[in-house]
Structures are given as structure tokens and as C-alpha cells.
Short mmCIF file of N, CA and C in Angstrom, two decimals:
data_model
loop_
_atom_site.label_atom_id
_atom_site.label_comp_id
_atom_site.label_asym_id
_atom_site.label_seq_id
_atom_site.Cartn_x
_atom_site.Cartn_y
_atom_site.Cartn_z
N MET A 77 -28.48 30.38 198.39
CA MET A 77 -28.20 29.58 197.55
C MET A 77 -27.82 29.40 196.48
N VAL A 78 -27.30 28.46 195.91
CA VAL A 78 -26.50 28.03 194.83
C VAL A 78 -27.99 26.98 194.61
N ASP A 79 -28.36 26.70 192.87
CA ASP A 79 -29.45 25.67 192.85
C ASP A 79 -28.35 24.81 191.29
N ILE A 80 -28.51 23.78 191.54
CA ILE A 80 -27.93 23.01 190.83
C ILE A 80 -28.56 23.13 189.32
N THR A 81 -30.00 23.30 189.05
CA THR A 81 -30.28 23.30 187.80
C THR A 81 -29.71 24.69 187.23
N GLU A 82 -29.27 25.98 188.21
CA GLU A 82 -28.80 27.16 188.18
C GLU A 82 -27.57 26.75 187.35
N LEU A 83 -26.59 26.33 187.96
CA LEU A 83 -24.95 25.52 187.45
C LEU A 83 -25.44 24.74 186.53
N ILE A 84 -26.38 24.16 186.22
CA ILE A 84 -26.32 23.16 184.43
C ILE A 84 -26.72 24.18 183.98
N LEU A 85 -27.72 25.21 184.27
CA LEU A 85 -27.72 26.48 182.93
C LEU A 85 -26.90 27.35 182.21
N ASP A 86 -25.83 27.70 183.51
CA ASP A 86 -24.73 28.34 183.78
C ASP A 86 -23.67 27.65 182.42
N ASP A 87 -23.49 26.19 182.93
CA ASP A 87 -23.06 25.74 181.70
C ASP A 87 -23.49 25.39 180.60
N HIS A 88 -24.85 25.52 180.33
CA HIS A 88 -25.14 25.65 178.92
C HIS A 88 -24.69 26.77 177.96
N ARG A 89 -25.19 28.14 178.81
CA ARG A 89 -24.88 29.35 178.50
C ARG A 89 -23.58 29.29 177.92
N GLU A 90 -22.34 29.04 178.63
CA GLU A 90 -20.94 28.73 178.06
C GLU A 90 -20.85 28.09 177.02
N GLN A 91 -21.54 27.11 176.88
CA GLN A 91 -21.06 25.97 175.73
C GLN A 91 -21.77 26.81 174.51
N ARG A 92 -23.06 27.40 174.61
CA ARG A 92 -23.19 28.15 173.73
C ARG A 92 -22.49 29.30 173.19
N ARG A 93 -22.13 29.73 174.48
CA ARG A 93 -21.34 30.80 173.72
C ARG A 93 -19.88 30.41 173.20
N LEU A 94 -19.30 29.22 174.02
CA LEU A 94 -18.08 28.81 172.88
C LEU A 94 -18.14 28.35 171.64
N PHE A 95 -19.34 27.92 171.51
CA PHE A 95 -19.65 27.09 169.94
C PHE A 95 -19.95 28.49 169.12
N ALA A 96 -20.68 29.77 169.81
CA ALA A 96 -20.84 30.74 168.95
C ALA A 96 -19.41 31.45 168.39
N MET A 97 -18.45 31.76 169.29
CA MET A 97 -17.03 31.87 169.17
C MET A 97 -16.44 30.98 167.96
N LEU A 98 -16.65 30.19 168.13
CA LEU A 98 -16.14 28.93 167.06
C LEU A 98 -16.33 29.60 165.34
N GLU A 99 -17.25 29.97 165.55
CA GLU A 99 -18.18 30.52 164.02
C GLU A 99 -17.78 31.57 163.90
N GLN A 100 -17.29 32.20 164.77
CA GLN A 100 -16.69 34.03 164.61
C GLN A 100 -15.45 33.88 164.15
N ILE A 101 -14.64 33.09 164.26
CA ILE A 101 -13.19 33.69 164.26
C ILE A 101 -12.53 33.23 163.08
N ASP A 102 -12.02 33.75 162.21
CA ASP A 102 -11.41 33.24 160.99
C ASP A 102 -10.77 32.39 160.68
N ARG A 103 -10.85 31.11 159.80
CA ARG A 103 -10.10 29.56 159.53
C ARG A 103 -8.85 29.51 159.63
N GLY A 104 -8.17 31.09 159.21
CA GLY A 104 -6.95 30.89 158.88
C GLY A 104 -6.24 31.46 160.52
N GLU A 105 -7.14 31.46 161.59
CA GLU A 105 -6.53 31.44 162.86
C GLU A 105 -6.45 29.97 163.52
N VAL A 106 -5.88 29.34 163.03
CA VAL A 106 -5.83 27.82 163.82
C VAL A 106 -5.86 27.49 165.13
N GLU A 107 -4.53 28.37 165.89
CA GLU A 107 -3.64 28.26 166.94
C GLU A 107 -5.10 28.78 167.77
N VAL A 108 -5.93 29.71 167.41
CA VAL A 108 -7.24 30.42 168.24
C VAL A 108 -8.58 28.91 168.44
N LEU A 109 -8.45 28.84 167.02
CA LEU A 109 -9.81 27.89 166.45
C LEU A 109 -9.42 26.58 167.71
N SER A 110 -8.05 26.12 167.35
CA SER A 110 -7.40 24.73 168.41
C SER A 110 -7.91 24.75 169.68
N ALA A 111 -7.24 26.23 170.40
CA ALA A 111 -7.42 26.31 171.93
C ALA A 111 -8.55 26.50 172.45
N ILE A 112 -9.97 27.25 171.46
CA ILE A 112 -11.45 27.28 172.16
C ILE A 112 -11.65 26.00 171.71
N TRP A 113 -11.81 25.13 170.72
CA TRP A 113 -12.25 23.95 170.46
C TRP A 113 -12.04 23.04 171.58
N GLU A 114 -10.24 22.75 172.09
CA GLU A 114 -9.73 21.99 173.01
C GLU A 114 -10.24 22.57 174.04
N ARG A 115 -10.76 23.54 174.23
CA ARG A 115 -11.52 24.04 175.75
C ARG A 115 -12.68 23.72 175.62
N LEU A 116 -13.38 23.80 174.54
CA LEU A 116 -15.03 23.08 174.61
C LEU A 116 -15.24 21.77 174.87
N ALA A 117 -14.14 21.20 173.96
CA ALA A 117 -14.16 19.96 174.15
C ALA A 117 -13.95 19.01 175.67
N ALA A 118 -13.06 19.71 176.03
CA ALA A 118 -12.98 19.31 177.50
C ALA A 118 -13.87 19.51 178.45
N PHE A 119 -14.69 20.85 178.29
CA PHE A 119 -15.85 20.96 179.15
C PHE A 119 -16.88 20.52 178.84
N LEU A 120 -17.11 19.94 177.71
CA LEU A 120 -18.43 19.39 177.20
C LEU A 120 -18.33 18.07 178.05
N GLU A 121 -16.89 17.08 178.19
CA GLU A 121 -17.07 16.13 178.53
C GLU A 121 -17.23 16.32 180.18
N LEU A 122 -16.71 16.72 180.57
CA LEU A 122 -16.81 17.00 182.10
C LEU A 122 -17.72 17.73 182.40
N HIS A 123 -18.59 18.44 181.80
CA HIS A 123 -20.46 18.33 182.30
C HIS A 123 -20.96 17.58 182.14
N ALA A 124 -20.81 16.23 181.14
CA ALA A 124 -21.61 15.41 180.56
C ALA A 124 -21.34 14.34 182.36
N GLN A 125 -19.85 14.50 182.57
CA GLN A 125 -19.35 13.44 183.57
C GLN A 125 -19.80 14.20 184.90
N ALA A 126 -20.00 14.76 185.21
CA ALA A 126 -20.91 15.88 186.67
C ALA A 126 -22.27 15.50 186.56
N GLU A 127 -22.99 15.48 185.55
CA GLU A 127 -24.18 15.33 185.19
C GLU A 127 -24.51 13.97 185.51
N GLU A 128 -23.89 12.99 185.02
CA GLU A 128 -23.96 11.29 185.31
C GLU A 128 -23.69 11.03 186.83
N GLU A 129 -22.17 11.54 187.51
CA GLU A 129 -22.13 11.77 188.55
C GLU A 129 -23.07 11.85 189.99
N LEU A 130 -23.47 13.07 188.94
CA LEU A 130 -24.44 13.28 190.35
C LEU A 130 -26.04 14.06 189.92
N PHE A 131 -25.97 14.70 189.00
CA PHE A 131 -27.66 15.10 188.52
C PHE A 131 -28.37 13.81 188.21
N TYR A 132 -28.20 13.29 187.16
CA TYR A 132 -28.97 12.13 186.76
C TYR A 132 -29.27 11.15 188.15
N PRO A 133 -28.40 10.64 188.85
CA PRO A 133 -28.66 9.78 189.75
C PRO A 133 -29.60 10.68 190.76
N ALA A 134 -29.36 11.82 191.00
CA ALA A 134 -30.37 12.55 191.93
C ALA A 134 -31.83 12.63 191.11
N LEU A 135 -31.76 13.02 189.97
CA LEU A 135 -33.22 13.10 189.72
C LEU A 135 -33.87 11.22 189.42
N LEU A 136 -33.32 10.62 189.18
CA LEU A 136 -33.85 9.28 189.46
C LEU A 136 -34.33 9.23 191.34
N GLU A 137 -33.73 9.16 191.79
CA GLU A 137 -33.49 9.19 193.43
C GLU A 137 -34.96 10.34 193.63
N VAL A 138 -35.39 11.22 193.33
CA VAL A 138 -36.45 12.34 193.81
C VAL A 138 -37.56 11.63 192.69
N GLY A 139 -37.53 11.42 191.06
CA GLY A 139 -38.20 10.43 190.72
C GLY A 139 -38.98 9.59 191.18
N ILE A 140 -38.35 8.53 191.32
CA ILE A 140 -38.57 7.42 192.13
C ILE A 140 -39.81 7.81 193.27
N ALA A 141 -38.99 8.50 194.04
CA ALA A 141 -39.75 8.95 195.24
C ALA A 141 -40.97 9.52 195.02
N ALA A 142 -41.05 10.22 194.24
CA ALA A 142 -42.30 10.70 193.69
C ALA A 142 -43.39 9.98 192.64
N ARG A 143 -43.06 8.89 192.29
CA ARG A 143 -43.62 7.84 192.06
C ARG A 143 -43.78 8.17 190.74
N ARG A 144 -42.93 9.09 190.11
CA ARG A 144 -42.38 9.38 188.39
C ARG A 144 -41.33 8.36 187.74
N THR A 145 -41.31 7.35 188.50
CA THR A 145 -40.10 6.66 187.74
C THR A 145 -40.42 6.59 186.44
N ALA A 146 -40.98 6.47 185.59
CA ALA A 146 -41.10 6.13 184.16
C ALA A 146 -40.80 6.77 183.59
N GLY A 147 -40.93 8.16 184.29
CA GLY A 147 -40.73 9.67 183.09
C GLY A 147 -39.08 10.10 183.53
N VAL A 148 -38.61 9.99 184.69
CA VAL A 148 -37.24 10.11 184.98
C VAL A 148 -36.54 9.58 184.73
N GLU A 149 -36.90 7.50 184.43
CA GLU A 149 -36.03 6.93 183.43
C GLU A 149 -35.77 7.40 182.12
N ASP A 150 -37.00 7.55 181.58
CA ASP A 150 -37.08 8.04 180.05
C ASP A 150 -35.68 9.03 180.03
N GLU A 151 -35.94 10.36 180.66
CA GLU A 151 -35.54 11.27 180.85
C GLU A 151 -33.79 11.01 180.95
N THR A 152 -33.66 10.04 182.05
CA THR A 152 -32.11 9.83 182.34
C THR A 152 -31.73 9.23 180.68
N LEU A 153 -32.22 7.63 180.42
CA LEU A 153 -31.83 7.00 179.40
C LEU A 153 -31.52 8.35 178.02
N ASP A 154 -32.38 9.23 178.04
CA ASP A 154 -31.98 10.21 176.68
C ASP A 154 -30.87 11.00 176.95
N ALA A 155 -30.61 11.31 178.09
CA ALA A 155 -29.69 12.09 178.45
C ALA A 155 -28.27 11.53 178.37
N ILE A 156 -28.30 10.57 178.49
CA ILE A 156 -26.93 9.44 178.83
C ILE A 156 -26.75 9.05 176.83
N HIS A 157 -27.90 8.55 176.25
CA HIS A 157 -27.76 8.60 175.20
C HIS A 157 -27.29 9.58 173.88
N ASP A 158 -27.81 10.59 174.60
CA ASP A 158 -27.43 12.13 173.84
C ASP A 158 -25.57 12.25 174.55
N HIS A 159 -25.41 11.82 175.84
CA HIS A 159 -23.89 12.27 175.88
C HIS A 159 -23.07 11.21 175.22
N ASN A 160 -23.68 9.95 174.91
CA ASN A 160 -22.43 9.38 173.74
C ASN A 160 -22.46 10.11 172.24
N GLU A 161 -23.61 10.56 172.06
CA GLU A 161 -23.73 11.27 170.48
C GLU A 161 -22.47 12.35 170.55
N ILE A 162 -23.02 13.23 171.76
CA ILE A 162 -22.16 14.16 171.84
C ILE A 162 -20.38 13.66 171.91
N ARG A 163 -20.39 12.66 172.97
CA ARG A 163 -18.75 12.28 172.77
C ARG A 163 -18.35 11.74 171.19
N ASP A 164 -19.27 10.91 170.77
CA ASP A 164 -18.75 10.64 169.27
C ASP A 164 -18.66 11.66 168.18
N ALA A 165 -19.50 12.98 168.58
CA ALA A 165 -19.21 14.21 167.66
C ALA A 165 -17.92 15.07 167.74
N VAL A 166 -17.84 14.97 169.34
CA VAL A 166 -16.44 15.66 169.60
C VAL A 166 -15.17 14.45 169.03
N ALA A 167 -15.55 13.49 169.36
CA ALA A 167 -14.15 12.56 168.97
C ALA A 167 -14.43 12.69 167.27
N GLU A 168 -14.95 12.71 166.43
CA GLU A 168 -15.41 13.20 165.34
C GLU A 168 -14.48 14.39 164.64
N VAL A 169 -14.77 15.39 165.59
CA VAL A 169 -14.00 16.83 165.03
C VAL A 169 -12.60 16.16 165.04
N ALA A 170 -11.90 15.44 166.03
CA ALA A 170 -10.63 15.35 166.00
C ALA A 170 -9.76 15.07 164.94
N ARG A 171 -10.57 14.22 163.93
CA ARG A 171 -10.12 13.02 162.77
C ARG A 171 -10.14 14.20 161.85
N HIS A 172 -10.25 15.45 161.76
CA HIS A 172 -9.86 16.61 160.92
C HIS A 172 -9.04 17.51 161.40
N ARG A 173 -8.74 18.40 160.08
CA ARG A 173 -7.34 19.51 160.31
C ARG A 173 -8.19 20.64 160.51
N VAL A 174 -8.07 21.09 161.58
CA VAL A 174 -8.34 22.62 162.29
C VAL A 174 -8.87 23.71 161.19
N GLY A 175 -9.66 24.19 161.04
CA GLY A 175 -10.18 25.21 160.13
C GLY A 175 -10.36 24.59 158.60
N SER A 176 -10.12 23.25 158.44
CA SER A 176 -10.59 23.00 157.20
C SER A 176 -12.42 22.42 157.02
N ASP A 177 -12.73 22.63 156.02
CA ASP A 177 -14.28 22.50 155.86
C ASP A 177 -14.78 21.11 156.41
N GLU A 178 -14.27 20.39 156.34
CA GLU A 178 -14.44 18.91 157.26
C GLU A 178 -14.45 19.34 158.76
N TRP A 179 -13.56 19.64 159.07
CA TRP A 179 -13.35 20.21 160.90
C TRP A 179 -14.88 21.48 161.30
N TYR A 180 -15.35 22.18 160.21
CA TYR A 180 -16.07 23.13 160.34
C TYR A 180 -17.67 22.28 160.58
N ALA A 181 -17.54 21.28 159.70
CA ALA A 181 -18.63 20.77 158.99
C ALA A 181 -18.92 19.79 160.57
N ALA A 182 -17.69 19.41 161.16
CA ALA A 182 -17.95 18.26 162.63
C ALA A 182 -18.37 18.97 163.58
N VAL A 183 -17.53 20.17 163.83
CA VAL A 183 -18.26 21.31 164.65
C VAL A 183 -19.33 21.61 164.85
N ALA A 184 -19.97 21.68 163.65
CA ALA A 184 -21.75 21.68 163.67
C ALA A 184 -22.38 20.87 163.58
N ALA A 185 -21.73 19.44 163.95
CA ALA A 185 -22.58 18.33 164.17
C ALA A 185 -22.65 18.50 165.67
N ALA A 186 -21.27 18.90 166.07
CA ALA A 186 -21.40 18.46 167.69
C ALA A 186 -22.40 19.51 168.63
N ASN A 187 -21.73 20.82 167.90
CA ASN A 187 -23.31 22.05 168.33
C ASN A 187 -24.71 21.25 167.79
N LEU A 188 -25.00 20.86 167.26
CA LEU A 188 -26.28 20.26 166.90
C LEU A 188 -26.77 19.10 168.12
N ALA A 189 -25.74 18.00 167.83
CA ALA A 189 -25.96 17.19 169.13
C ALA A 189 -26.11 17.49 170.57
N ASN A 190 -25.38 18.73 170.95
CA ASN A 190 -25.09 19.27 172.56
C ASN A 190 -26.25 20.42 172.60
N SER A 191 -26.60 21.15 171.18
CA SER A 191 -27.60 21.66 171.45
C SER A 191 -28.97 20.92 171.21
N ASP A 192 -29.14 20.04 170.81
CA ASP A 192 -30.92 19.00 171.14
C ASP A 192 -30.90 18.75 172.61
N HIS A 193 -29.29 18.48 172.97
CA HIS A 193 -29.64 17.76 174.03
C HIS A 193 -30.08 18.41 175.30
N MET A 194 -29.23 19.86 175.33
CA MET A 194 -29.41 21.01 175.92
C MET A 194 -31.16 21.38 176.02
N ALA A 195 -31.33 21.43 174.74
CA ALA A 195 -32.60 22.07 174.67
C ALA A 195 -33.85 21.34 175.45
N GLU A 196 -33.48 19.69 175.40
CA GLU A 196 -34.47 18.45 175.97
C GLU A 196 -34.76 18.73 177.34
N GLU A 197 -33.01 18.78 177.81
CA GLU A 197 -32.43 18.92 179.29
C GLU A 197 -33.25 19.49 180.06
N GLU A 198 -33.29 20.62 179.49
CA GLU A 198 -34.01 22.15 180.07
C GLU A 198 -35.51 22.20 180.22
N ARG A 199 -35.93 21.65 178.82
CA ARG A 199 -37.42 21.23 179.09
C ARG A 199 -37.65 20.31 179.90
N GLU A 200 -37.47 19.17 180.29
CA GLU A 200 -37.88 18.10 181.24
C GLU A 200 -36.96 17.84 182.15
N GLY A 201 -35.52 17.34 182.40
CA GLY A 201 -34.94 17.06 183.47
C GLY A 201 -34.74 18.39 184.48
N LEU A 202 -34.19 19.32 184.37
CA LEU A 202 -34.22 20.77 184.83
C LEU A 202 -35.46 20.94 185.76
N THR A 203 -36.52 20.85 184.47
CA THR A 203 -37.66 21.45 185.17
C THR A 203 -38.21 20.50 186.22
N ASP A 204 -37.91 18.71 185.78
CA ASP A 204 -38.71 17.91 186.83
C ASP A 204 -37.85 18.40 188.36
N PHE A 205 -36.72 18.28 187.90
CA PHE A 205 -35.98 18.35 189.29
C PHE A 205 -36.31 19.39 189.84
N ARG A 206 -36.29 20.78 189.54
CA ARG A 206 -36.93 21.62 190.33
C ARG A 206 -38.30 21.64 191.08
N ARG A 207 -39.26 20.96 190.12
CA ARG A 207 -40.76 20.65 190.97
C ARG A 207 -40.41 19.28 191.99
N LEU A 208 -39.34 18.46 192.06
CA LEU A 208 -39.33 17.50 192.65
C LEU A 208 -38.91 17.66 193.97
N ALA A 209 -37.44 18.32 193.26
CA ALA A 209 -36.59 18.62 194.75
C ALA A 209 -36.73 20.16 195.49
N GLY A 210 -36.06 19.43 196.71
CA GLY A 210 -36.74 20.91 197.70
C GLY A 210 -35.30 21.93 196.90
N LEU A 211 -35.27 23.46 197.43
CA LEU A 211 -34.17 23.90 197.38
C LEU A 211 -32.86 23.56 198.28
N ALA A 212 -33.33 22.85 199.55
CA ALA A 212 -31.66 22.29 200.07
C ALA A 212 -31.17 21.60 199.39
N ARG A 213 -31.54 20.37 198.58
CA ARG A 213 -31.49 19.17 198.12
C ARG A 213 -30.84 19.82 196.84
N ARG A 214 -31.46 21.14 196.07
CA ARG A 214 -30.72 21.49 194.83
C ARG A 214 -29.58 22.08 195.08
N HIS A 215 -29.40 22.87 196.54
CA HIS A 215 -28.19 23.60 196.69
C HIS A 215 -27.33 22.47 197.16
N GLN A 216 -27.50 21.73 197.96
CA GLN A 216 -26.22 20.09 198.33
C GLN A 216 -26.10 19.77 197.39
N LEU A 217 -26.92 19.35 196.15
CA LEU A 217 -26.35 18.97 194.92
C LEU A 217 -25.24 20.27 194.20
N ALA A 218 -25.58 21.38 194.25
CA ALA A 218 -25.32 22.51 193.34
C ALA A 218 -23.60 22.54 193.82
N VAL A 219 -23.32 22.37 195.52
CA VAL A 219 -21.76 22.62 195.91
C VAL A 219 -21.46 20.99 195.41
N ALA A 220 -21.72 20.26 194.88
CA ALA A 220 -21.13 18.92 194.82
C ALA A 220 -21.29 18.94 193.25
N PHE A 221 -21.41 19.60 192.66
CA PHE A 221 -21.20 19.62 191.13
C PHE A 221 -20.36 20.70 191.25
N ALA A 222 -20.37 21.60 191.72
CA ALA A 222 -18.97 22.74 191.56
C ALA A 222 -17.99 21.91 192.11
N ALA A 223 -18.15 21.55 193.02
CA ALA A 223 -16.88 21.01 193.23
C ALA A 223 -16.43 20.02 192.58
N TYR A 224 -16.72 19.09 191.97
CA TYR A 224 -16.68 18.02 190.86
C TYR A 224 -15.82 18.91 189.89
N GLU A 225 -16.97 19.69 189.20
CA GLU A 225 -16.41 20.82 187.96
C GLU A 225 -14.86 21.31 188.62
N ALA A 226 -14.61 22.03 189.55
CA ALA A 226 -13.59 22.39 189.71
C ALA A 226 -12.12 21.68 190.31
N ARG A 227 -12.38 20.12 190.71
CA ARG A 227 -11.64 18.98 190.67
C ARG A 227 -10.97 19.03 189.86
N ASN A 228 -11.70 18.50 188.48
CA ASN A 228 -11.42 18.22 187.25
C ASN A 228 -11.30 18.75 186.02
N TYR A 229 -11.19 20.48 186.60
CA TYR A 229 -10.73 21.47 185.48
C TYR A 229 -10.35 21.38 184.30
N ALA A 230 -9.24 20.05 184.85
CA ALA A 230 -8.21 20.02 183.46
C ALA A 230 -8.88 19.00 182.57
N GLY A 231 -10.12 18.67 182.77
CA GLY A 231 -11.05 17.46 181.98
C GLY A 231 -10.91 15.89 182.53
N VAL A 232 -11.96 15.42 181.87
CA VAL A 232 -12.02 13.95 182.34
C VAL A 232 -12.01 13.14 181.27
N ARG A 233 -11.85 11.80 181.06
CA ARG A 233 -11.76 11.25 180.39
C ARG A 233 -12.89 10.63 179.49
N ALA A 234 -13.35 10.54 178.23
CA ALA A 234 -14.38 10.56 177.55
C ALA A 234 -14.90 9.00 177.39
N VAL A 235 -15.69 8.53 177.78
CA VAL A 235 -16.09 6.91 177.71
C VAL A 235 -17.60 6.87 177.59
N ASP A 236 -18.08 6.04 176.49
CA ASP A 236 -19.46 6.08 176.26
C ASP A 236 -20.25 5.25 177.49
N LYS A 237 -21.35 5.32 177.81
CA LYS A 237 -21.93 4.55 178.38
C LYS A 237 -23.32 3.76 177.72
N ASP A 238 -23.70 2.80 178.65
CA ASP A 238 -25.19 1.92 177.98
C ASP A 238 -25.81 2.85 178.58
N PRO A 239 -26.95 3.47 178.04
CA PRO A 239 -27.63 4.23 178.70
C PRO A 239 -28.97 3.33 179.53
N GLU A 240 -29.11 1.96 179.41
CA GLU A 240 -30.09 1.27 180.67
C GLU A 240 -29.28 0.74 181.45
N GLY A 241 -27.97 0.34 181.22
CA GLY A 241 -26.64 -0.28 182.35
C GLY A 241 -26.87 0.64 183.03
N TYR A 242 -26.25 2.06 182.83
CA TYR A 242 -26.42 3.33 183.69
C TYR A 242 -27.64 2.95 184.82
N VAL A 243 -28.97 3.56 184.23
CA VAL A 243 -29.66 3.82 184.64
C VAL A 243 -30.13 2.47 185.75
N ARG A 244 -30.08 1.26 185.51
CA ARG A 244 -30.09 0.08 186.33
C ARG A 244 -29.20 -0.09 187.53
N ALA A 245 -27.78 0.37 186.95
CA ALA A 245 -26.76 0.74 188.30
C ALA A 245 -27.44 1.64 189.46
N VAL A 246 -27.47 2.91 188.69
CA VAL A 246 -28.25 3.67 189.94
C VAL A 246 -29.35 3.56 190.41
N GLU A 247 -30.09 2.73 190.31
CA GLU A 247 -31.37 2.43 190.38
C GLU A 247 -31.30 1.28 191.69
N GLU A 248 -29.97 0.39 191.20
CA GLU A 248 -29.37 -0.58 192.36
C GLU A 248 -28.95 0.07 193.41
N LYS A 249 -28.33 1.16 193.35
CA LYS A 249 -27.47 1.66 194.30
C LYS A 249 -28.46 2.11 195.06
N LEU A 250 -29.68 3.03 194.80
CA LEU A 250 -30.69 3.78 195.16
C LEU A 250 -31.37 2.74 196.16
N GLN A 251 -31.61 1.63 195.98
CA GLN A 251 -32.10 0.54 196.51
C GLN A 251 -31.42 -0.36 197.68
N GLY A 252 -30.04 0.26 197.55
CA GLY A 252 -29.06 -0.79 198.06
C GLY A 252 -29.30 -2.08 197.91
N ASP A 253 -29.36 -2.73 196.58
CA ASP A 253 -29.60 -4.24 196.82
C ASP A 253 -28.40 -4.55 195.88
N PRO A 254 -27.75 -5.14 196.39
CA PRO A 254 -26.19 -5.79 195.99
C PRO A 254 -26.79 -6.77 194.44
N SER A 255 -27.30 -7.39 195.27
CA SER A 255 -28.51 -8.60 194.17
C SER A 255 -28.34 -7.99 192.83
N GLY A 256 -28.86 -6.81 192.54
CA GLY A 256 -28.94 -6.47 191.10
C GLY A 256 -30.32 -6.38 190.65
N SER A 257 -31.25 -7.18 191.85
CA SER A 257 -32.65 -7.18 191.10
C SER A 257 -33.23 -5.61 191.66
N LEU A 258 -33.92 -5.53 190.61
CA LEU A 258 -34.78 -4.21 190.70
C LEU A 258 -36.10 -4.07 191.58
N SER A 259 -36.98 -3.27 192.02
CA SER A 259 -38.04 -3.73 192.55
C SER A 259 -38.51 -2.18 191.90
N VAL A 260 -37.71 -1.41 191.53
CA VAL A 260 -38.85 0.10 190.73
C VAL A 260 -38.44 -0.25 189.34
N GLY A 261 -39.05 1.00 188.56
CA GLY A 261 -39.16 1.05 187.31
C GLY A 261 -39.19 0.03 186.48
N SER A 262 -39.24 0.76 185.19
CA SER A 262 -39.43 -0.18 183.85
C SER A 262 -38.51 -0.56 183.55
N LEU A 263 -37.26 -0.95 183.83
CA LEU A 263 -36.25 -1.33 183.54
C LEU A 263 -35.98 -2.93 184.52
N LYS A 264 -36.77 -3.20 184.96
CA LYS A 264 -36.94 -4.18 185.78
C LYS A 264 -36.09 -5.60 185.18
N ARG A 265 -35.33 -6.51 185.77
CA ARG A 265 -35.21 -7.88 185.43
C ARG A 265 -35.99 -8.41 185.80
N ASN A 266 -35.90 -9.68 185.09
CA ASN A 266 -36.79 -10.66 185.06
C ASN A 266 -36.39 -11.79 185.62
#
């Protein structure tokens, strides 16, 4: 069986590998730097979108079921906020000439934003999901995650999301309440 938490960790390892490659390539290798950066930038967004479509809704679902709503809400809010910061950092890289000092500084900022997110996700969200979701659920989600990334291998459009709006929408969907009133969680509407 394949496990969603392992697929996400595999993606994290690949992201770290690609950032490390950028640090080891000569500045004059502009075409190579561009190609690797373009692949990494597309991969970062695809990974974030796959998590937002599949992993974080499932984390909220199992957390609510386990009466750990506040904890998984906080983790999800942080993750969506982090994804927005990574998107913004990736967009900043595009503003600079590849191989320039400014480009390297922007890549380093994107690496830092992504590294901080991955570390927090590995400590919290992935750990909680392993504790709260059975192997069959983790396998089912892994299959969907792999399919999502395979279908969108060429990349997806980057769009910042409102973290609270994201959590509300997922919780509303989980509750099956089209009126939008929440009966769970710390983000209840008054």
C-alpha cells in the first residue's frame, strides 16, 4: 500500500533536491538554471494545489471526527498561509534576471519559505494524519494525490487563497450544509 504521508514526504525530498541543485550550478549556466527553476516552480505549485485539493480537506475531516478541530484548523490555516508565501516568493524570482545576485536572493527566499512550511507540515499535519487516519484512508488519498499530480504534470495556475475562507469552505463541504453556517470548529460564523 502507498501512503499519502509518504508521497508528500517524497515530494518534499524532491523539492529539497532541486533547490540544492540550483545552489551548485554555475551562474553562467543560465539555461540550466532556468530549466531547473521552471521545473521546481511548477512542482511547488502543483504540490501545494494537490495538498489543498486532497490532503488538507482530509486532515480537517479526520481531525473533526476525532474532536481535534482546533488543532487541525490551525495547521490548515498555517499551511494555506505558507502556500501563499511560497507562491509570492516564486513570483518574486520571476522578476529577476536568472543568475543575478537578486535572482539568487529571491530563490533563497523561496527556499526558506518552502523549507519552513515543509518542516512544520512534517512535524504537525503529516504526524496528525498518520495518527488519525487509518492505512486504508491514507492509501486511498495517496492514489488520488498521485493521480492529481500525474494529470497536472505540466503545472497548474498559482492562485493565493484566503486561509480562513479555505477552511470554512472545506468544513461546509464536510458538513454538507449549503447555507454556509458552521456547526463545528473555531471559525463558526455568527
